[in-house]
C-alpha positions as a LaTeX table, in Angstrom:
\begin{tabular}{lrrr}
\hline
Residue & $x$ (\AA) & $y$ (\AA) & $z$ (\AA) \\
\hline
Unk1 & 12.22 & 4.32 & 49.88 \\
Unk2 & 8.49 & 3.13 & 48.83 \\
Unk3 & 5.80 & 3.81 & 46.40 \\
Unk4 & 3.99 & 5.82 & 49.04 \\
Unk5 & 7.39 & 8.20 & 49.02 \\
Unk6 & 7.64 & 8.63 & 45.36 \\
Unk7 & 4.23 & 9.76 & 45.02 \\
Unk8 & 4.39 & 12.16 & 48.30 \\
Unk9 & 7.31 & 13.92 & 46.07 \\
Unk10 & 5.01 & 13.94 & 43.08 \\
Unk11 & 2.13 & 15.41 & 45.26 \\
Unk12 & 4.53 & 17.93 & 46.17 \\
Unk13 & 5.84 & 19.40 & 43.07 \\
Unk14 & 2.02 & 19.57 & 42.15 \\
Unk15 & 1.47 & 21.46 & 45.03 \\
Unk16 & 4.18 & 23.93 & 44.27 \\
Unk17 & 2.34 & 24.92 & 40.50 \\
Unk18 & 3.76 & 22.60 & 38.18 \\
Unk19 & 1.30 & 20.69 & 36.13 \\
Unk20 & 0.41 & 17.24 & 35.59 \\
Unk21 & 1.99 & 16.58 & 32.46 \\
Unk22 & 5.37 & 18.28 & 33.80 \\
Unk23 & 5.50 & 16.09 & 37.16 \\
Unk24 & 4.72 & 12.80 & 34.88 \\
Unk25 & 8.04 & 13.55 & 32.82 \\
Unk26 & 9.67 & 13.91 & 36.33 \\
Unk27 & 8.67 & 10.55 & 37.46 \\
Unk28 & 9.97 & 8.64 & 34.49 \\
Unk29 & 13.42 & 8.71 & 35.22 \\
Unk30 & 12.31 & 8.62 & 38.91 \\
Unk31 & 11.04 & 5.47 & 37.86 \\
Unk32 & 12.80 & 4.05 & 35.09 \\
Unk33 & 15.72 & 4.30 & 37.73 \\
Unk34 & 14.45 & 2.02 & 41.11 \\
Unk35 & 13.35 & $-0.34$ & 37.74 \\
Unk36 & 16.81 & $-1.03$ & 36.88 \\
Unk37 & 18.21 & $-0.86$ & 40.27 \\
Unk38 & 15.53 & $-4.08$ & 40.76 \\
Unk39 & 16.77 & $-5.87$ & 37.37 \\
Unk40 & 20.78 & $-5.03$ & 38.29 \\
Unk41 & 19.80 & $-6.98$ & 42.04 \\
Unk42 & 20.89 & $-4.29$ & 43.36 \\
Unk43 & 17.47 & $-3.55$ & 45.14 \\
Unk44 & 14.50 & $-6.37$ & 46.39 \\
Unk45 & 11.55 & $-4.77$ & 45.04 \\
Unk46 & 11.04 & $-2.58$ & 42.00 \\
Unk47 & 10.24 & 0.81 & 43.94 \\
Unk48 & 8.72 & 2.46 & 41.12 \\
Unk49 & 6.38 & $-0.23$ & 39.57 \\
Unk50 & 2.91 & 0.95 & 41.02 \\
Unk51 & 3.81 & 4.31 & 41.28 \\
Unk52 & 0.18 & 6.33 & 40.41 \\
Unk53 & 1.10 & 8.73 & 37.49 \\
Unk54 & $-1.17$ & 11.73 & 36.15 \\
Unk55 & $-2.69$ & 11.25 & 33.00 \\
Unk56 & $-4.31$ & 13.00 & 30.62 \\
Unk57 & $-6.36$ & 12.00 & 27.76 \\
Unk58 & $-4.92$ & 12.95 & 24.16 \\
Unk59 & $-6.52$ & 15.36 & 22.06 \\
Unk60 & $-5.54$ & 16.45 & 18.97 \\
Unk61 & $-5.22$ & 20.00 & 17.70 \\
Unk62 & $-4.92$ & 18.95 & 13.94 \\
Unk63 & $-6.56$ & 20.72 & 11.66 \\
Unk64 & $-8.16$ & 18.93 & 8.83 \\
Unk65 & $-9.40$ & 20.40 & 6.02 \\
Unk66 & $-13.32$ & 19.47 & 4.26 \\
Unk67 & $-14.26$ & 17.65 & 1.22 \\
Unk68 & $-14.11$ & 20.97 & $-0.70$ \\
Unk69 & $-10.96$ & 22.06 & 0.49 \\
Unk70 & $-9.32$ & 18.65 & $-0.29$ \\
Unk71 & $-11.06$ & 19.00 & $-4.27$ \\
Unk72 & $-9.47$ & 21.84 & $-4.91$ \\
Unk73 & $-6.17$ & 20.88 & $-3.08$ \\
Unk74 & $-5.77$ & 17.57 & $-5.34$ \\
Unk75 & $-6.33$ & 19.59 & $-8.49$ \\
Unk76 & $-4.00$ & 22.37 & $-7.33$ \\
Unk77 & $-1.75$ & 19.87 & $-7.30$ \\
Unk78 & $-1.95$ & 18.55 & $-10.72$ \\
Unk79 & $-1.95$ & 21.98 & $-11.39$ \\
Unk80 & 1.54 & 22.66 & $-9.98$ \\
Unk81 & 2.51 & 19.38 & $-11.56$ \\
Unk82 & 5.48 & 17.01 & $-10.62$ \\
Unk83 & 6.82 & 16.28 & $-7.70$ \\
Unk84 & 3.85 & 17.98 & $-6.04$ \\
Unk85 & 0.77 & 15.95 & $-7.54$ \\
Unk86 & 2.39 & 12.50 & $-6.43$ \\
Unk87 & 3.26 & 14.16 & $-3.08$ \\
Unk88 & $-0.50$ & 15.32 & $-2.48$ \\
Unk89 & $-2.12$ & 12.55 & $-3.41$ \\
Unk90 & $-0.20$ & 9.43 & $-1.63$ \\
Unk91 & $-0.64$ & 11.90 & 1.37 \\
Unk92 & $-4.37$ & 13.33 & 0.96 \\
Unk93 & $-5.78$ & 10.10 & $-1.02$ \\
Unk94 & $-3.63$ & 7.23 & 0.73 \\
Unk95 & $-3.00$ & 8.83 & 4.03 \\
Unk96 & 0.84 & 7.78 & 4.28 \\
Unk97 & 3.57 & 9.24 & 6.76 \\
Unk98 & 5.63 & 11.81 & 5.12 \\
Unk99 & 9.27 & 9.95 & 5.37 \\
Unk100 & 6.98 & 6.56 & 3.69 \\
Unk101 & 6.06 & 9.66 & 1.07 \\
Unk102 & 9.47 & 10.35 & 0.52 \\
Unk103 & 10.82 & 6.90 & 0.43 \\
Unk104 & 8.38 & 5.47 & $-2.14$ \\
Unk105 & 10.70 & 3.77 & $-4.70$ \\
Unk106 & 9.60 & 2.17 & $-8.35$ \\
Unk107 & 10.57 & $-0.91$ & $-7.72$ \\
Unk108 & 8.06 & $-1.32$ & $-4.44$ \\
Unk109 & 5.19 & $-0.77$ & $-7.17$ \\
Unk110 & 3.32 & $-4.08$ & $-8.90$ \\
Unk111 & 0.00 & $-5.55$ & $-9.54$ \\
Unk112 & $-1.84$ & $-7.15$ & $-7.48$ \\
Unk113 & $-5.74$ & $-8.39$ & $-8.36$ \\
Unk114 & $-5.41$ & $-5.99$ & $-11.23$ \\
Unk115 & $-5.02$ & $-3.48$ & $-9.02$ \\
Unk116 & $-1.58$ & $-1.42$ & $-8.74$ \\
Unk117 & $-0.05$ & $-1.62$ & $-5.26$ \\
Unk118 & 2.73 & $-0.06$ & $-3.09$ \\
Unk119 & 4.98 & $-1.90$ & $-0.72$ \\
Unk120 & 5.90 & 0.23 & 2.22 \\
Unk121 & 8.89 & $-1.93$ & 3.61 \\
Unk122 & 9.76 & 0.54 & 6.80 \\
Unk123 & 6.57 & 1.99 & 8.20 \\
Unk124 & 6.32 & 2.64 & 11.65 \\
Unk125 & 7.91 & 0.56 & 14.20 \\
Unk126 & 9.40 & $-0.91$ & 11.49 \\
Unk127 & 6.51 & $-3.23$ & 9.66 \\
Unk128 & 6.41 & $-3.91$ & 6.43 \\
Unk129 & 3.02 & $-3.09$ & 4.27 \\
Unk130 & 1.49 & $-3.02$ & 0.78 \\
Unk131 & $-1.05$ & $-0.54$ & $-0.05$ \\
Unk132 & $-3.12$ & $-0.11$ & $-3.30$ \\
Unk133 & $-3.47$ & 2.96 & $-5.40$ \\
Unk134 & $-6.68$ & 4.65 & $-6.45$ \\
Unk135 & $-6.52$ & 5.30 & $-10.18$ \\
Unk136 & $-6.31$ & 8.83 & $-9.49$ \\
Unk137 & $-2.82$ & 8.08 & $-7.53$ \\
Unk138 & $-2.03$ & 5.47 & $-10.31$ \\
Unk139 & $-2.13$ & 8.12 & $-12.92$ \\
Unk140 & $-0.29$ & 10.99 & $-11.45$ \\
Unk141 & 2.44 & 8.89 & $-10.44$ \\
Unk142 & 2.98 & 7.15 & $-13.47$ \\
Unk143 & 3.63 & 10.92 & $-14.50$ \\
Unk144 & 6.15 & 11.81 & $-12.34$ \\
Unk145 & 7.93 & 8.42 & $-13.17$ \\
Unk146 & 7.60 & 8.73 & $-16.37$ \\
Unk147 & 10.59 & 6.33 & $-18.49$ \\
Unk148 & 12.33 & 5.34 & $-15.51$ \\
Unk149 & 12.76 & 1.96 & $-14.15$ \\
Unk150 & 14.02 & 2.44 & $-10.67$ \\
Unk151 & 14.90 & 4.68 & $-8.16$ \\
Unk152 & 12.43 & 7.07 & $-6.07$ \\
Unk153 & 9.01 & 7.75 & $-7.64$ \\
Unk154 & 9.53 & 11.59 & $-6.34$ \\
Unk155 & 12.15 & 13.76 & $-7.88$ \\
Unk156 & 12.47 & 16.99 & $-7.77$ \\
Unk157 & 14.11 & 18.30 & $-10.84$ \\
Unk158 & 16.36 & 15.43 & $-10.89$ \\
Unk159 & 17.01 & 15.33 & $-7.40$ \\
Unk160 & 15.44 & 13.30 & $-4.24$ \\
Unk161 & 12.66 & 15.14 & $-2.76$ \\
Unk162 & 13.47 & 16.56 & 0.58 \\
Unk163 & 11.47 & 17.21 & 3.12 \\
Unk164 & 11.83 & 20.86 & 3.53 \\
Unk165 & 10.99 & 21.58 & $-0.13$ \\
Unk166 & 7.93 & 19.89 & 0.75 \\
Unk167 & 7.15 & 22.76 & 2.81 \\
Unk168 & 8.03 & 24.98 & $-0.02$ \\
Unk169 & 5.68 & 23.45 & $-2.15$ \\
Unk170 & 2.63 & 23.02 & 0.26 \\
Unk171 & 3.20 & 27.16 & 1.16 \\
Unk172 & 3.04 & 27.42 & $-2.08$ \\
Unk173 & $-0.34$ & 25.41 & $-3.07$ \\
Unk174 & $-1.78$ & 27.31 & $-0.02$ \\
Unk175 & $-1.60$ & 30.65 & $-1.68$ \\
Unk176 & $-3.13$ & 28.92 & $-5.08$ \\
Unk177 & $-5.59$ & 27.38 & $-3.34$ \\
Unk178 & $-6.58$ & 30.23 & $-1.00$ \\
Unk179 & $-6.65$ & 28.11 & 2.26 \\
Unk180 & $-7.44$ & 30.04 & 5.76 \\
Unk181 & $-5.37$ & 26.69 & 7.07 \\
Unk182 & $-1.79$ & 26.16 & 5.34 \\
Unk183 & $-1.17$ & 22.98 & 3.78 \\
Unk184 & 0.96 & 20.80 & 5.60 \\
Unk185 & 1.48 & 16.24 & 5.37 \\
Unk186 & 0.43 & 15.45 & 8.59 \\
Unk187 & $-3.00$ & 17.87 & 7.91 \\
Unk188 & $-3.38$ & 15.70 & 4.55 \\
Unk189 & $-3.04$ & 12.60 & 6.54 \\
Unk190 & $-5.19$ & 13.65 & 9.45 \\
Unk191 & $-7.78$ & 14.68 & 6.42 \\
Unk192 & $-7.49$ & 11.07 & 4.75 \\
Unk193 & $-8.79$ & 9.82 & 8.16 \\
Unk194 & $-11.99$ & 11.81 & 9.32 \\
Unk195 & $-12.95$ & 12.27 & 4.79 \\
Unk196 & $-12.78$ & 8.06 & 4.97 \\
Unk197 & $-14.91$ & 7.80 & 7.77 \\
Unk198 & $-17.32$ & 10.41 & 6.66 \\
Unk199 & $-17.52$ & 8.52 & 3.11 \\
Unk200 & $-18.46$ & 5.62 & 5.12 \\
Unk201 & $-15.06$ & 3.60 & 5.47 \\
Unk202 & $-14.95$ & 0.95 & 8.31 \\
Unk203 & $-12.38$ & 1.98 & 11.00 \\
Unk204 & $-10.40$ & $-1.25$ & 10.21 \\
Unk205 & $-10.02$ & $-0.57$ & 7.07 \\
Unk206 & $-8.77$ & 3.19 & 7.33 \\
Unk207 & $-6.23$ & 2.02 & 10.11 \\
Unk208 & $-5.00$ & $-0.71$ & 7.76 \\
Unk209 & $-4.58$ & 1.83 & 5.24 \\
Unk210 & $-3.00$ & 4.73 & 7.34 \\
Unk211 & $-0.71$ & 1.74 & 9.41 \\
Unk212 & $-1.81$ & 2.56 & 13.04 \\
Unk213 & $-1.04$ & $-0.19$ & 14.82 \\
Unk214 & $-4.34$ & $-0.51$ & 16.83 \\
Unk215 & $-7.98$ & 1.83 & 16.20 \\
Unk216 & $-6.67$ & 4.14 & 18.88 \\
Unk217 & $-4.78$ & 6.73 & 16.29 \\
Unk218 & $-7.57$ & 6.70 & 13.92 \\
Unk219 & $-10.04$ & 7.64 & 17.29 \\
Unk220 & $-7.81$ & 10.28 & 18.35 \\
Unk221 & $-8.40$ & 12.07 & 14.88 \\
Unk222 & $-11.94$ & 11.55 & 14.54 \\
Unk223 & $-12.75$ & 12.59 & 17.74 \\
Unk224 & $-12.20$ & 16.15 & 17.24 \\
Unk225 & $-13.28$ & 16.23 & 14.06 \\
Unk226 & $-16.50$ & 15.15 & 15.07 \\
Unk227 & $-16.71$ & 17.66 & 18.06 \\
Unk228 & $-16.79$ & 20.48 & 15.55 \\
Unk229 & $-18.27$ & 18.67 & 12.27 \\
Unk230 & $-20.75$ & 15.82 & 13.63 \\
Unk231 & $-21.39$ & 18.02 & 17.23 \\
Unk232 & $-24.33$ & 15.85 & 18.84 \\
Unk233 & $-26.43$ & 19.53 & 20.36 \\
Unk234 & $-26.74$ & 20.92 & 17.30 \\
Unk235 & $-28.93$ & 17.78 & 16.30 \\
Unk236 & $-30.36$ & 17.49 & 19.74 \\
Unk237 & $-31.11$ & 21.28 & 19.32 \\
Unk238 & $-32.78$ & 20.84 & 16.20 \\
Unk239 & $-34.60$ & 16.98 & 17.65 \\
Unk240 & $-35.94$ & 19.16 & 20.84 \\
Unk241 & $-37.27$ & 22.00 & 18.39 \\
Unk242 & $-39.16$ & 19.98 & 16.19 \\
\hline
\end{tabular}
């Protein structure tokens, strides 16, 4: 057993129609395998390291919705009120997960140079961050705490907000705001990204915001937003025409 083996079986089951992404996810335990076979002693060499793999470059099929769009979504969703205006904005206007949505407690909120500020303590891969709140955020979730001291900033009618009333509630805003593309988080998120960058927000600063862990993420949205919004022929049609 060699390298040269492994990827004669890979070339194989290529051959016989499956595709690329397919024979990859048939090479990781393949792999994963002669790798701890190697760290057990139980082999010389790790079989698998250098194994070539297919790859494919990521694209993302999110849909994002325009400035417009996202106007009249944040004022549907004052609109509709408690939970849903604190749920639209710290997902639209702050670009946070949905389960960091969810988990948003009082106690995680305080001031910090004069400006109010959210700690996030279990983002992804389990770092801890504090965000600040635009006024408009500020304002809408001081409503839906209202009196209370503690607990989680969004209730719904007295109860934690789950996430498939979430759903509920974005099908619902969908029909008020008359969207040809239904609201859903990781849409609001995905919007928070390419609206910063069009307003002219550094790409440090929106991954900082959104907690990506490197510019990567925050490239993967923009890029096909920009294939449709910021397509480079229609300005070299336009350049050549002139």
């Amino acid at each position: 057993m060699n390298r040269v083996f492994i990827e004669q079986y890979a070339a194989a089951k290529r051959k016989s129609g499956l595709s690329k992404s397919t024979v990859s996810g048939y090479l990781v335990p393949i792999c994963g395998f002669y790798r701890w076979a190697f760290q057990e002693g139980l082999t010389q060499t790790d079989h698998g390291a250098y194994v070539r793999r297919y790859s494919r470059p990521r694209r993302s099929r999110l849909k994002w919705y325009t400035r417009e769009e996202a106007r009249r979504i944040l004022a549907a969703s004052i609109e509709m009120g408690k939970p849903t205006s604190g749920l639209i904005h710290l997902l639209l206007l702050n670009g946070l997960r949905l389960g960091e949505t969810l988990a948003t407690r009082i106690e995680h909120l305080s001031t910090i140079d004069h400006m109010t500020a959210l700690t996030l303590p279990n983002r992804k891969m389990g770092v801890m961050d504090t965000v600040t709140l635009p006024a408009a955020t500020v304002e809408v979730l001081g409503d839906c705490i209202g009196k209370r001291k503690h607990g989680r900033i969004l209730l719904d009618r007295g109860r934690v907000l789950t996430p498939s009333r979430v759903y509920t509630l974005c099908n619902q805003m969908s029909e008020i705001c008359g969207l040809d593309t239904p609201v859903r988080p990781h849409q609001l998120r995905a919007t928070f990204v390419t609206l910063s960058l069009d307003a002219g927000v550094p790409y440090r600063d929106v991954m900082a915001s959104t907690g990506h862990a490197d510019m990567s993420m925050v490239a993967y949205y923009d890029r096909a937003h920009a294939a449709i919004r910021r397509n480079a022929s229609h300005r070299l049609s336009d350049w050549l025409a002139d």
